[in-house]
mmCIF file with all atom_site columns, C-alpha atoms in Angstrom:
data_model
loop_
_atom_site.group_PDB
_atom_site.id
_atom_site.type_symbol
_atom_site.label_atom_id
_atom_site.label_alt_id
_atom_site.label_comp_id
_atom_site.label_asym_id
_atom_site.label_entity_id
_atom_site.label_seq_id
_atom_site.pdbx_PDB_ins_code
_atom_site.Cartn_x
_atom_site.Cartn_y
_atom_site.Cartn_z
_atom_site.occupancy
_atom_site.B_iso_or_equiv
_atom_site.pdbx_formal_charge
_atom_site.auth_seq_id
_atom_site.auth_comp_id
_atom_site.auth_asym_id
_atom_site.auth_atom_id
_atom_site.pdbx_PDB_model_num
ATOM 1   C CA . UNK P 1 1   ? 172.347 61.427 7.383   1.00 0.00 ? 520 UNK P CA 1
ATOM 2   C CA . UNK P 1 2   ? 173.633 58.506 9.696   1.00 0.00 ? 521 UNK P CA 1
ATOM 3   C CA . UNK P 1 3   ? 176.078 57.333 7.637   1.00 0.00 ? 522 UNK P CA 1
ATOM 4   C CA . UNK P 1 4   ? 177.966 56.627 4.566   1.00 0.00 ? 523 UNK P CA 1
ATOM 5   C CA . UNK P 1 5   ? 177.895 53.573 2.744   1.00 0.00 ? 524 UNK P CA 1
ATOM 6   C CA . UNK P 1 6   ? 180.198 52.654 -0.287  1.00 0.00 ? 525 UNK P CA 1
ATOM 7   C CA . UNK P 1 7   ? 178.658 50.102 -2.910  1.00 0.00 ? 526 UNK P CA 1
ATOM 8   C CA . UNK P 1 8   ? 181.075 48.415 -5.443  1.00 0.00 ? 527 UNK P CA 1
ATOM 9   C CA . UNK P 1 9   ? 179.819 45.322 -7.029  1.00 0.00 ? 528 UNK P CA 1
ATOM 10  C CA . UNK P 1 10  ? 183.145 43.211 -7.917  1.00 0.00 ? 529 UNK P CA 1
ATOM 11  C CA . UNK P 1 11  ? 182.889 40.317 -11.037 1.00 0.00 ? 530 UNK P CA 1
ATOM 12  C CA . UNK P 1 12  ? 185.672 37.819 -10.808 1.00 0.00 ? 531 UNK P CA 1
ATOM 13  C CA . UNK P 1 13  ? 186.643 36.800 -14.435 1.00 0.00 ? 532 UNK P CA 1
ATOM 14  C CA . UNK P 1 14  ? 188.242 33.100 -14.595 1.00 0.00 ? 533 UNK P CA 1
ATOM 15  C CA . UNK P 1 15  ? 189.349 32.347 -17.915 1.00 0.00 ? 534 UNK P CA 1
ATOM 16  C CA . UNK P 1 16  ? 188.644 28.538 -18.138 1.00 0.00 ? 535 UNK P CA 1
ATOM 17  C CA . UNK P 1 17  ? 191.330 28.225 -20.983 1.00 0.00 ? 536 UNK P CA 1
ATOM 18  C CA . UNK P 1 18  ? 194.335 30.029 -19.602 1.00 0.00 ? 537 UNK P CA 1
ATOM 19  C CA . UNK P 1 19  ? 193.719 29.098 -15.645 1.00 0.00 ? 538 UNK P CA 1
ATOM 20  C CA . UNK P 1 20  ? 193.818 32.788 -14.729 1.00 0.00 ? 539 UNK P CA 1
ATOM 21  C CA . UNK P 1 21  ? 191.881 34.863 -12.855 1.00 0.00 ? 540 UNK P CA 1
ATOM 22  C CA . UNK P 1 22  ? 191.083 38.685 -13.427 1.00 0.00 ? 541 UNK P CA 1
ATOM 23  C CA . UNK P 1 23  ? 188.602 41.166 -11.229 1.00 0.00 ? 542 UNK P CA 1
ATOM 24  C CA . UNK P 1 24  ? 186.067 43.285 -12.935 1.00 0.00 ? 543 UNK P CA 1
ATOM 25  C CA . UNK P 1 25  ? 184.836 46.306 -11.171 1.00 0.00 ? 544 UNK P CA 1
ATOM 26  C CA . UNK P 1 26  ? 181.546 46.543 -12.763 1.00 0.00 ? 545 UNK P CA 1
ATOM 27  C CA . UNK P 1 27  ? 179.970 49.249 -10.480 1.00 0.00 ? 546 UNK P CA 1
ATOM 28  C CA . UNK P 1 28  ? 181.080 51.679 -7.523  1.00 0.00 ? 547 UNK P CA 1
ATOM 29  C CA . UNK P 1 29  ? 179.511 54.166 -5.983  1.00 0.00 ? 548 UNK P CA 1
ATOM 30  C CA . UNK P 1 30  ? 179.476 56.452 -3.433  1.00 0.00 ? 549 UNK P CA 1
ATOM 31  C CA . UNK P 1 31  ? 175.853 58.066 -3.564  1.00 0.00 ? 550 UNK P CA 1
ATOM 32  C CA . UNK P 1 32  ? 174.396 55.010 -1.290  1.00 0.00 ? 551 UNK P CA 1
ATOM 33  C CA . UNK P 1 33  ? 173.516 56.226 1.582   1.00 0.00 ? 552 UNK P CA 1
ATOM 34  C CA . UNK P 1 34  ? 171.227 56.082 4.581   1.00 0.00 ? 553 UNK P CA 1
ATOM 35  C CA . UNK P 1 35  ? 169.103 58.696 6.132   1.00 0.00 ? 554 UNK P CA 1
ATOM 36  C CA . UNK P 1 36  ? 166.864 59.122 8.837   1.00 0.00 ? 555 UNK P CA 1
ATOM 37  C CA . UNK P 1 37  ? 163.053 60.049 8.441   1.00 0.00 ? 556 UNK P CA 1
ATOM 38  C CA . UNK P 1 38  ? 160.934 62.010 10.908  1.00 0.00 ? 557 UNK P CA 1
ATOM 39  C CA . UNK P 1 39  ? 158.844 58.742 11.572  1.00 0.00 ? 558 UNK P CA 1
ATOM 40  C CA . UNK P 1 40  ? 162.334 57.404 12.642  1.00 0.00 ? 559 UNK P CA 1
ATOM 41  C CA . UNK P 1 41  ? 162.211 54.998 10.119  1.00 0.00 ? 560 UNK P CA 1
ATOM 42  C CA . UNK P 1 42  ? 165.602 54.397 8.132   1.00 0.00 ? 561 UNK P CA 1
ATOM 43  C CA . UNK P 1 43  ? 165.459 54.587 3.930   1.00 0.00 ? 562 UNK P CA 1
ATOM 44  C CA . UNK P 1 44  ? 168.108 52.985 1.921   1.00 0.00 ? 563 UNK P CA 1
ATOM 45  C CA . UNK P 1 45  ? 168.688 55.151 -1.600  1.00 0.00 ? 564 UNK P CA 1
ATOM 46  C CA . UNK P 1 46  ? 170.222 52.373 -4.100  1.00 0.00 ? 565 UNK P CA 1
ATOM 47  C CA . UNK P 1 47  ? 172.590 53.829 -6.333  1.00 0.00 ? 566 UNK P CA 1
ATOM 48  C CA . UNK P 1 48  ? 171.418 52.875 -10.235 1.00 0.00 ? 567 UNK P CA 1
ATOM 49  C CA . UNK P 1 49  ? 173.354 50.951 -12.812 1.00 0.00 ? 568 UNK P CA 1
ATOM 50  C CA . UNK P 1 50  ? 174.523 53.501 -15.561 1.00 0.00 ? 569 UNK P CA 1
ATOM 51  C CA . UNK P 1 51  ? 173.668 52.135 -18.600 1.00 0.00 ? 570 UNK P CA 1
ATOM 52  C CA . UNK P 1 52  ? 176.866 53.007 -20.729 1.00 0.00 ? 571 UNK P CA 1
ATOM 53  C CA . UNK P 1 53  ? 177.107 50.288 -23.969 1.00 0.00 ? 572 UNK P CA 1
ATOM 54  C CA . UNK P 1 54  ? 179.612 49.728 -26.181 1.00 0.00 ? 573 UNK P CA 1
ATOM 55  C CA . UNK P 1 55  ? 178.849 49.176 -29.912 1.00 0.00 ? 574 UNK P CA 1
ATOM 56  C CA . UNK P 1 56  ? 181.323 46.406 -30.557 1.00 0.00 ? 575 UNK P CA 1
ATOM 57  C CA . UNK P 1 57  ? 179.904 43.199 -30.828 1.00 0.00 ? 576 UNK P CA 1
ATOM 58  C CA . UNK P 1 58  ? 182.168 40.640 -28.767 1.00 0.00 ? 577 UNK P CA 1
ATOM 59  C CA . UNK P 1 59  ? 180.333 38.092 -27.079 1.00 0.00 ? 578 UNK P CA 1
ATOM 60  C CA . UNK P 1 60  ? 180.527 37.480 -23.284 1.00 0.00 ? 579 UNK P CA 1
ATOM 61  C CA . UNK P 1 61  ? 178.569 34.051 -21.200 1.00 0.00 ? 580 UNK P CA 1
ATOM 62  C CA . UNK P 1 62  ? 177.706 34.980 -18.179 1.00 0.00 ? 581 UNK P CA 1
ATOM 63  C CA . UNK P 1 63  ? 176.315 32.403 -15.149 1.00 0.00 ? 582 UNK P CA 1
ATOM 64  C CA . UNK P 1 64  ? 172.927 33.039 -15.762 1.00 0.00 ? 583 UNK P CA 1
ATOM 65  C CA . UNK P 1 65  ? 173.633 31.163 -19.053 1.00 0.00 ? 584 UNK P CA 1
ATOM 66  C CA . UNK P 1 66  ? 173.197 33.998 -21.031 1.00 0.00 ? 585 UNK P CA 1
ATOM 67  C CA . UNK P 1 67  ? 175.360 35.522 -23.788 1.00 0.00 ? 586 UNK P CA 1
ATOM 68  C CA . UNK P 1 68  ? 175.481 39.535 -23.918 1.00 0.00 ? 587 UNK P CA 1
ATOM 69  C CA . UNK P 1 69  ? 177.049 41.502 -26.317 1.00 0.00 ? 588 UNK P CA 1
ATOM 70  C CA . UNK P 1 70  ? 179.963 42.661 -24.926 1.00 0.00 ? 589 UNK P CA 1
ATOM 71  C CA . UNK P 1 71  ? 181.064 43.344 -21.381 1.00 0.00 ? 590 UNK P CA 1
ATOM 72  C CA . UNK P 1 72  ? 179.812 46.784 -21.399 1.00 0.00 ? 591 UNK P CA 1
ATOM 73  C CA . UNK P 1 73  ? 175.738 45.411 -21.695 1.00 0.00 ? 592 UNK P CA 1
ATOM 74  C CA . UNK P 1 74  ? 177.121 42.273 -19.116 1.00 0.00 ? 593 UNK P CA 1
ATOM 75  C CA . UNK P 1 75  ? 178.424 44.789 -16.456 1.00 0.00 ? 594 UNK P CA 1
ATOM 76  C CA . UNK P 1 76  ? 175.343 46.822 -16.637 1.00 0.00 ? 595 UNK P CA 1
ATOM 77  C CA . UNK P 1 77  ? 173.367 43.578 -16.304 1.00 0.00 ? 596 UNK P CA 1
ATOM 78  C CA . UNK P 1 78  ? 175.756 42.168 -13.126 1.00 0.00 ? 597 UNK P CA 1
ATOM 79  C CA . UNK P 1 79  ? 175.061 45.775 -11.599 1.00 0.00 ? 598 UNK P CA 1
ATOM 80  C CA . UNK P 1 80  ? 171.499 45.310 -11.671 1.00 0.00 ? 599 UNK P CA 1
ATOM 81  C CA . UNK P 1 81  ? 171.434 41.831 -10.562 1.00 0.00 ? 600 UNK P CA 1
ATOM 82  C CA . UNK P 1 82  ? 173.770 42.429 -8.008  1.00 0.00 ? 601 UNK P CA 1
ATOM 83  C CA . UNK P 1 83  ? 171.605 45.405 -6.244  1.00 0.00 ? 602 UNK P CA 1
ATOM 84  C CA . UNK P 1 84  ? 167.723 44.870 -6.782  1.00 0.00 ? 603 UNK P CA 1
ATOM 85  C CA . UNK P 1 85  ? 168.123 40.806 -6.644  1.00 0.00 ? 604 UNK P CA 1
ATOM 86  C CA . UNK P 1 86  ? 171.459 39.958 -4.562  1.00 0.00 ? 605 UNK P CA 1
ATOM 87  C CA . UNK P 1 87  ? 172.752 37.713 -6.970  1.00 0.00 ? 606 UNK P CA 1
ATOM 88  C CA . UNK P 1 88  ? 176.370 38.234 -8.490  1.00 0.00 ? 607 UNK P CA 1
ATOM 89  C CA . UNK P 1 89  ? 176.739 37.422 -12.197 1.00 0.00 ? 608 UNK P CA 1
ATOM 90  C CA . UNK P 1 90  ? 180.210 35.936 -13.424 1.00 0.00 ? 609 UNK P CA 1
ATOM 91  C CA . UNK P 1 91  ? 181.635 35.774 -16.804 1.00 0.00 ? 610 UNK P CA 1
ATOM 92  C CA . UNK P 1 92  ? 182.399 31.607 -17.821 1.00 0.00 ? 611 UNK P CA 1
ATOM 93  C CA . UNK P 1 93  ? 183.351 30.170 -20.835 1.00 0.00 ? 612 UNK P CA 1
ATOM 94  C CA . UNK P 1 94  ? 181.408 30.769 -24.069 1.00 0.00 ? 613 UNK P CA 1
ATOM 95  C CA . UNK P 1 95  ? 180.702 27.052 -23.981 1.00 0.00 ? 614 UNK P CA 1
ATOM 96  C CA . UNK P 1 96  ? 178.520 26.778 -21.504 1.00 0.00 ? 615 UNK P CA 1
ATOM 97  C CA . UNK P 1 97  ? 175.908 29.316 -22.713 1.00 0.00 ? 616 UNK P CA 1
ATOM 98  C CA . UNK P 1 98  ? 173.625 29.317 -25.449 1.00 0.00 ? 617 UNK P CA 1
ATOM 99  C CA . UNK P 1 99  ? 173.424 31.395 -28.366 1.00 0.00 ? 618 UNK P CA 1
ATOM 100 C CA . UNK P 1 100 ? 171.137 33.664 -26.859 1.00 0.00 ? 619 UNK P CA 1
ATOM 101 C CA . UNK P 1 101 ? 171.572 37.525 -26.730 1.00 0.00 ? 620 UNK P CA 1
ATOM 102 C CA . UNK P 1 102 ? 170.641 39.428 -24.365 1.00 0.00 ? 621 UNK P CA 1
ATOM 103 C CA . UNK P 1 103 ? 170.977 43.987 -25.033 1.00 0.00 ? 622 UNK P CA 1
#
């Protein structure tokens, strides 16, 4: 093993009505890593997105202009964005999304 990486995947939570401005960790891990094969070609292992839901039904818009159920499903969702398309999802007003749920 060459070395060890450290993959956290940080939401930033701005609350359009109260002007403040709160940091979700939605996924850390230390299992990334990056080894060395015999071909000396270098494989990346991406650490996966557990996918621990909630029950409760509270509604969450996210940038993607989606609404998720609560911000258990949306920080599952942000994880897998994050790693297998680069793209960080952030939680914005319920306004701006439809009324479309995505589980």
């Amino acid at each position: 093993m060459l070395s060890k990486l450290c993959l956290v995947v940080v939401v930033v939570v701005a609350s359009a009505v109260a002007c403040q401005t709160s940091v979700l960790v939605v996924a850390a891990s230390p299992s990334a890593s990056i080894s060395s094969k015999s071909q000396g070609l270098k494989q990346t292992e991406i650490p996966e997105c557990p996918p621990r839901f909630t029950r409760d039904y509270r509604p969450v818009c996210a940038t993607n202009g989606r609404v998720y159920a609560n911000r258990s499903i949306f920080a599952y969702h942000a994880c897998r964005a994050a790693i297998l398309e680069g793209r960080m999802l952030l939680l914005q007003d319920m306004a701006a999304c439809s009324s479309n749920v995505k589980d």
